[in-house]
Amino acid sequence: MAQVEVNLRDLYRVLRKRKWIIIVAPVLMGLATYTFTEAPPPIYQAETLVRITRSTTLAGLMTQVVSYSPYDNMATQRMIVTSQPVLLDVARRLNLIKPGDDPQAAVNKLKAQISAEQRSESDILAVIATAPSKLEAIGLANTTAEAYIKQSTSERDKQIEQTVQFIRNRLQETTNELNAADQSLGNFKRTNGVSLTMSPTQGIEIQEKRFQYQQKLQDARGALATLTRIQQTKEYDALLQSYFQVDDPAVRALVEEVTKQSAVIAELRNKKADLLRYQMPNSPQVTNISTQVSNEERRLDSQLANLLRRLNTLIAEYQRLDSNMARQQSELMRQPEISAQLQTLEALAKEKQELATVLRKNLQDAEIQQREKVDELTVVERASTARTVSSNSRSYKTAIGFLIGILLGGVLAFILESLDTSIGTIEDVERYISSVVLGVVPHIEAGDVLSRIKLEDFPPGVTDEDLHRFARLTTHFDPKSVASEAYRTMRTNIGSVMTRTNSKVIMITSSVLQEGKTTSTTNLATAFAQTGRKTLLIDGDLRRPHADKIFGIEKAPGLSDVLLGTRELQECYRTIEDFVLGKFGLKMGRITPGLEYLYLLPAGRAAENPAELLNSAATDRLIAQVRERFDVIIIDISPILPVADASILAPKVDGVVLSYQIGRVGRDVLKRSKMRLEALGGKVWGIIMNDIQAEIDYRRGDYQYYTYKYEPAAPDKEGWFSRMRGRFTDTGSPLKMSDKPIPPPPARPKGETPPPKPPPPKDEELRDIMGLTDDEKR
């Protein structure tokens, strides 16, 4: 089956079914709210206006800059009004804190009474206080404003003091940093003064001087090396051949003396050599010349030593000058870096100087602000009167309670609907049971049927209890009612299944007692008989038979006698003559035609073992026998769950129809009954839904069948209370007769007049009919 979604019609059905809950719940909630809610006492509200101004002095502006906050100042002030310190001060001023009490309780109470608002876009802040009395509201507003101003002023003074101290500390740190920067700048200038004073042209001069010093150093080193070799080898003659380029007067003078001395020694050596040619080495002249040579050589050694010392001194001087030139050249190359460092140090010293100047100015301004005590918070208007504040009245709370009641009623209605285990709609039945609904029988009002039949129309001996039993056969005694139309629709649906499956024998049962199966069985059999089909109604409920009471006949002999073999079938079933000669009588037996085609096999004498009797071979023979004689065989059997009669008979018949009354049993019970029948081999054709509260009032002529409108019923003798009781009993939710429209009847050819209703049979015709056999009737 297709899944049926919840739509507005289902919601409307739930609301209509549980409407008394939805109506009663808000009424009770509203009454309870009105009863138990006391009238609220008057509440008064007073306000004090406070102006918040920013300081226009230089010191104030400086303080605001130092204590700048990116957040909204007015929003901050509103929160300060209801802050813990302010409210605690208010509680102490108003003596709201008793010794030993928790001050937080008083603060929480004040927080609920005090608020603050900004007036438009101005700098006016309204301190609002609410209280049960005017004087209390006025005093609370003024006291809160005073405490707020005091708290803000003390906080401002504290903030200024902290600012002054901060500036002092910062000024001291800046001064120390400035002194350190000046000292570093002086040391740097002293260290790099030469480099800073050098010009780019001096670099060439330094390079040329260094080259000259290096050249002189090289010449001096060369002369030193030559003289040192001559001194060591005593080859003084080499002095005459050597040339020394040392540019020094002292060295040149010494070189001249050494050269002269070398020439003297050379001359003496030449004389000695001449003497040795003809004299002996130990001759006096040779010895005298040798002595002179030695003396001159010692003098030359002394002169050479002086020359060497001078050369060493000159070399050391040249090296010093070369190193100095090299250092100056290096410093000249580092001049850009030194200049950059100098600029950095000068900028740092200047920055510290400027910051120190600003801090000194700010310190002076802050000290002035500290001494001025400028009030930035002033009371513009003190609270002098209080106005009444509108509070939630009793009627308002009652309306709220009523709305809550509607909500709770709706929730409770849907909760009850979800907890309801019955099946509410035809779609629910078909979806949950997996079977079709063959018929929907509305609630049968006994008063409607009884209004059409009178006790005097029946034979003597008929009681009011019998009339109430006859009223259940609505297809005969009230053929124009909605219930009769429902049984005809059921007859059409079941008849189509019988034709399609070539079946004759059907069994109607229910899950439990009092689900309307006997009423449905008798009316369905009557409806089949009204079509002219030879119909046999078998009362198979051997435990609690009722079909005989509805037709006003005796129940014995009947089915039990046939199954026991004590009677034949034709001796046990009843026909129209039995109904007419019984409690129906002649007049009421001919209300509607077709009863002559109805045969009733009552239950018969009470049997001690109904289940064994139905499970016997006699039952199979009886079903085979009636299948040959009748067109339709309808068996009324006991409920499925209490006894096993229906389970035994289900496999023996062609089809089973379940009778179900909404609200009598749960959906699981109905499904279990169907599963039991199918498990035993029974073929469940569908469901009959009994005692449905229709969504239309058929008793007032509202129910129309195509273009034909049934005549309104006679006034209800039971009155409105009986109708309401029947409508709101636990029989399930109101349902429509069918979601699918009933197909229109076949169109009548143009000009053809409807067939006249058959006249009621006269007494002679009735006697002829009663005397006819079954074959003649067919």
mmCIF file of N, CA and C in Angstrom, residues 107-158:
data_model
loop_
_atom_site.group_PDB
_atom_site.id
_atom_site.type_symbol
_atom_site.label_atom_id
_atom_site.label_comp_id
_atom_site.label_asym_id
_atom_site.label_seq_id
_atom_site.Cartn_x
_atom_site.Cartn_y
_atom_site.Cartn_z
ATOM 1 N N VAL A 107 22.511 43.679 46.855
ATOM 2 C CA VAL A 107 22.999 44.143 45.550
ATOM 3 C C VAL A 107 22.156 43.553 44.422
ATOM 4 N N ASN A 108 21.824 42.289 44.513
ATOM 5 C CA ASN A 108 20.997 41.654 43.484
ATOM 6 C C ASN A 108 19.602 42.273 43.427
ATOM 7 N N LYS A 109 19.050 42.606 44.577
ATOM 8 C CA LYS A 109 17.735 43.241 44.607
ATOM 9 C C LYS A 109 17.791 44.619 43.961
ATOM 10 N N LEU A 110 18.844 45.390 44.270
ATOM 11 C CA LEU A 110 18.987 46.714 43.663
ATOM 12 C C LEU A 110 19.233 46.617 42.158
ATOM 13 N N LYS A 111 19.934 45.604 41.736
ATOM 14 C CA LYS A 111 20.213 45.454 40.309
ATOM 15 C C LYS A 111 18.926 45.248 39.516
ATOM 16 N N ALA A 112 17.932 44.627 40.151
ATOM 17 C CA ALA A 112 16.644 44.448 39.481
ATOM 18 C C ALA A 112 15.810 45.723 39.488
ATOM 19 N N GLN A 113 16.149 46.671 40.357
ATOM 20 C CA GLN A 113 15.364 47.898 40.468
ATOM 21 C C GLN A 113 15.998 49.079 39.735
ATOM 22 N N ILE A 114 17.287 49.039 39.447
ATOM 23 C CA ILE A 114 18.007 50.195 38.909
ATOM 24 C C ILE A 114 18.483 49.879 37.495
ATOM 25 N N SER A 115 18.349 50.862 36.636
ATOM 26 C CA SER A 115 18.860 50.761 35.272
ATOM 27 C C SER A 115 19.293 52.149 34.821
ATOM 28 N N ALA A 116 19.933 52.212 33.668
ATOM 29 C CA ALA A 116 20.427 53.481 33.123
ATOM 30 C C ALA A 116 20.179 53.495 31.628
ATOM 31 N N GLU A 117 19.814 54.683 31.125
ATOM 32 C CA GLU A 117 19.547 54.854 29.704
ATOM 33 C C GLU A 117 20.153 56.160 29.224
ATOM 34 N N GLN A 118 20.590 56.150 27.986
ATOM 35 C CA GLN A 118 21.095 57.372 27.361
ATOM 36 C C GLN A 118 19.946 58.087 26.678
ATOM 37 N N ARG A 119 19.851 59.380 26.897
ATOM 38 C CA ARG A 119 18.788 60.173 26.304
ATOM 39 C C ARG A 119 19.185 60.574 24.885
ATOM 40 N N SER A 120 18.554 59.917 23.924
ATOM 41 C CA SER A 120 18.814 60.170 22.500
ATOM 42 C C SER A 120 20.308 60.038 22.217
ATOM 43 N N GLU A 121 20.867 61.039 21.509
ATOM 44 C CA GLU A 121 22.286 61.016 21.182
ATOM 45 C C GLU A 121 23.073 62.012 22.046
ATOM 46 N N SER A 122 22.480 62.452 23.142
ATOM 47 C CA SER A 122 23.115 63.448 23.994
ATOM 48 C C SER A 122 24.068 62.784 24.975
ATOM 49 N N ASP A 123 24.685 63.635 25.827
ATOM 50 C CA ASP A 123 25.569 63.133 26.871
ATOM 51 C C ASP A 123 24.860 63.079 28.216
ATOM 52 N N ILE A 124 23.510 62.978 28.176
ATOM 53 C CA ILE A 124 22.693 62.877 29.383
ATOM 54 C C ILE A 124 22.414 61.400 29.647
ATOM 55 N N LEU A 125 22.705 60.989 30.862
ATOM 56 C CA LEU A 125 22.458 59.607 31.279
ATOM 57 C C LEU A 125 21.378 59.630 32.348
ATOM 58 N N ALA A 126 20.281 58.888 32.103
ATOM 59 C CA ALA A 126 19.162 58.820 33.046
ATOM 60 C C ALA A 126 19.330 57.605 33.945
ATOM 61 N N VAL A 127 19.398 57.874 35.264
ATOM 62 C CA VAL A 127 19.448 56.801 36.253
ATOM 63 C C VAL A 127 18.016 56.522 36.692
ATOM 64 N N ILE A 128 17.493 55.349 36.326
ATOM 65 C CA ILE A 128 16.081 55.003 36.528
ATOM 66 C C ILE A 128 15.985 54.010 37.678
ATOM 67 N N ALA A 129 15.045 54.278 38.599
ATOM 68 C CA ALA A 129 14.823 53.407 39.753
ATOM 69 C C ALA A 129 13.338 53.081 39.847
ATOM 70 N N THR A 130 13.010 51.817 40.100
ATOM 71 C CA THR A 130 11.631 51.365 40.284
ATOM 72 C C THR A 130 11.472 50.839 41.697
ATOM 73 N N ALA A 131 10.311 51.146 42.304
ATOM 74 C CA ALA A 131 10.056 50.739 43.690
ATOM 75 C C ALA A 131 8.552 50.705 43.922
ATOM 76 N N PRO A 132 8.103 50.051 44.987
ATOM 77 C CA PRO A 132 6.652 49.976 45.259
ATOM 78 C C PRO A 132 6.052 51.298 45.695
ATOM 79 N N SER A 133 6.859 52.263 46.124
ATOM 80 C CA SER A 133 6.331 53.552 46.577
ATOM 81 C C SER A 133 7.073 54.679 45.870
ATOM 82 N N LYS A 134 6.415 55.863 45.856
ATOM 83 C CA LYS A 134 7.023 56.998 45.174
ATOM 84 C C LYS A 134 8.281 57.466 45.884
ATOM 85 N N LEU A 135 8.191 57.615 47.225
ATOM 86 C CA LEU A 135 9.337 58.113 47.968
ATOM 87 C C LEU A 135 10.526 57.173 47.835
ATOM 88 N N GLU A 136 10.270 55.917 47.888
ATOM 89 C CA GLU A 136 11.364 54.948 47.758
ATOM 90 C C GLU A 136 11.999 55.020 46.377
ATOM 91 N N ALA A 137 11.184 55.185 45.332
ATOM 92 C CA ALA A 137 11.724 55.291 43.970
ATOM 93 C C ALA A 137 12.550 56.561 43.821
ATOM 94 N N ILE A 138 12.049 57.697 44.369
ATOM 95 C CA ILE A 138 12.786 58.964 44.274
ATOM 96 C C ILE A 138 14.109 58.871 45.021
ATOM 97 N N GLY A 139 14.055 58.393 46.256
ATOM 98 C CA GLY A 139 15.283 58.269 47.030
ATOM 99 C C GLY A 139 16.278 57.318 46.406
ATOM 100 N N LEU A 140 15.798 56.240 45.862
ATOM 101 C CA LEU A 140 16.695 55.265 45.246
ATOM 102 C C LEU A 140 17.369 55.845 44.013
ATOM 103 N N ALA A 141 16.634 56.625 43.211
ATOM 104 C CA ALA A 141 17.223 57.228 42.013
ATOM 105 C C ALA A 141 18.287 58.255 42.379
ATOM 106 N N ASN A 142 17.968 59.152 43.329
ATOM 107 C CA ASN A 142 18.937 60.178 43.721
ATOM 108 C C ASN A 142 20.165 59.574 44.395
ATOM 109 N N THR A 143 19.955 58.611 45.272
ATOM 110 C CA THR A 143 21.080 57.983 45.966
ATOM 111 C C THR A 143 21.979 57.245 44.980
ATOM 112 N N THR A 144 21.379 56.589 44.026
ATOM 113 C CA THR A 144 22.185 55.875 43.021
ATOM 114 C C THR A 144 23.003 56.849 42.193
ATOM 115 N N ALA A 145 22.406 57.987 41.820
ATOM 116 C CA ALA A 145 23.160 58.974 41.049
ATOM 117 C C ALA A 145 24.333 59.523 41.858
ATOM 118 N N GLU A 146 24.099 59.805 43.149
ATOM 119 C CA GLU A 146 25.189 60.301 43.997
ATOM 120 C C GLU A 146 26.290 59.259 44.148
ATOM 121 N N ALA A 147 25.914 58.027 44.401
ATOM 122 C CA ALA A 147 26.920 56.972 44.530
ATOM 123 C C ALA A 147 27.680 56.769 43.224
ATOM 124 N N TYR A 148 26.969 56.872 42.112
ATOM 125 C CA TYR A 148 27.621 56.726 40.811
ATOM 126 C C TYR A 148 28.628 57.841 40.577
ATOM 127 N N ILE A 149 28.226 59.123 40.899
ATOM 128 C CA ILE A 149 29.138 60.255 40.711
ATOM 129 C C ILE A 149 30.350 60.117 41.622
ATOM 130 N N LYS A 150 30.109 59.702 42.864
ATOM 131 C CA LYS A 150 31.214 59.533 43.801
ATOM 132 C C LYS A 150 32.171 58.442 43.314
ATOM 133 N N GLN A 151 31.599 57.341 42.882
ATOM 134 C CA GLN A 151 32.434 56.240 42.411
ATOM 135 C C GLN A 151 33.216 56.649 41.173
ATOM 136 N N SER A 152 32.555 57.353 40.252
ATOM 137 C CA SER A 152 33.249 57.774 39.031
ATOM 138 C C SER A 152 34.314 58.809 39.335
ATOM 139 N N THR A 153 34.005 59.779 40.290
ATOM 140 C CA THR A 153 34.989 60.811 40.628
ATOM 141 C C THR A 153 36.207 60.209 41.300
ATOM 142 N N SER A 154 35.967 59.335 42.262
ATOM 143 C CA SER A 154 37.099 58.689 42.930
ATOM 144 C C SER A 154 37.901 57.851 41.945
ATOM 145 N N GLU A 155 37.207 57.238 41.055
ATOM 146 C CA GLU A 155 37.902 56.442 40.043
ATOM 147 C C GLU A 155 38.715 57.358 39.125
ATOM 148 N N ARG A 156 38.105 58.551 38.771
ATOM 149 C CA ARG A 156 38.837 59.486 37.928
ATOM 150 C C ARG A 156 40.067 60.019 38.646
ATOM 151 N N ASP A 157 39.909 60.405 39.971
ATOM 152 C CA ASP A 157 41.055 60.900 40.732
ATOM 153 C C ASP A 157 42.140 59.833 40.843
ATOM 154 N N LYS A 158 41.694 58.634 41.064
ATOM 155 C CA LYS A 158 42.662 57.548 41.144
ATOM 156 C C LYS A 158 43.369 57.360 39.805
#
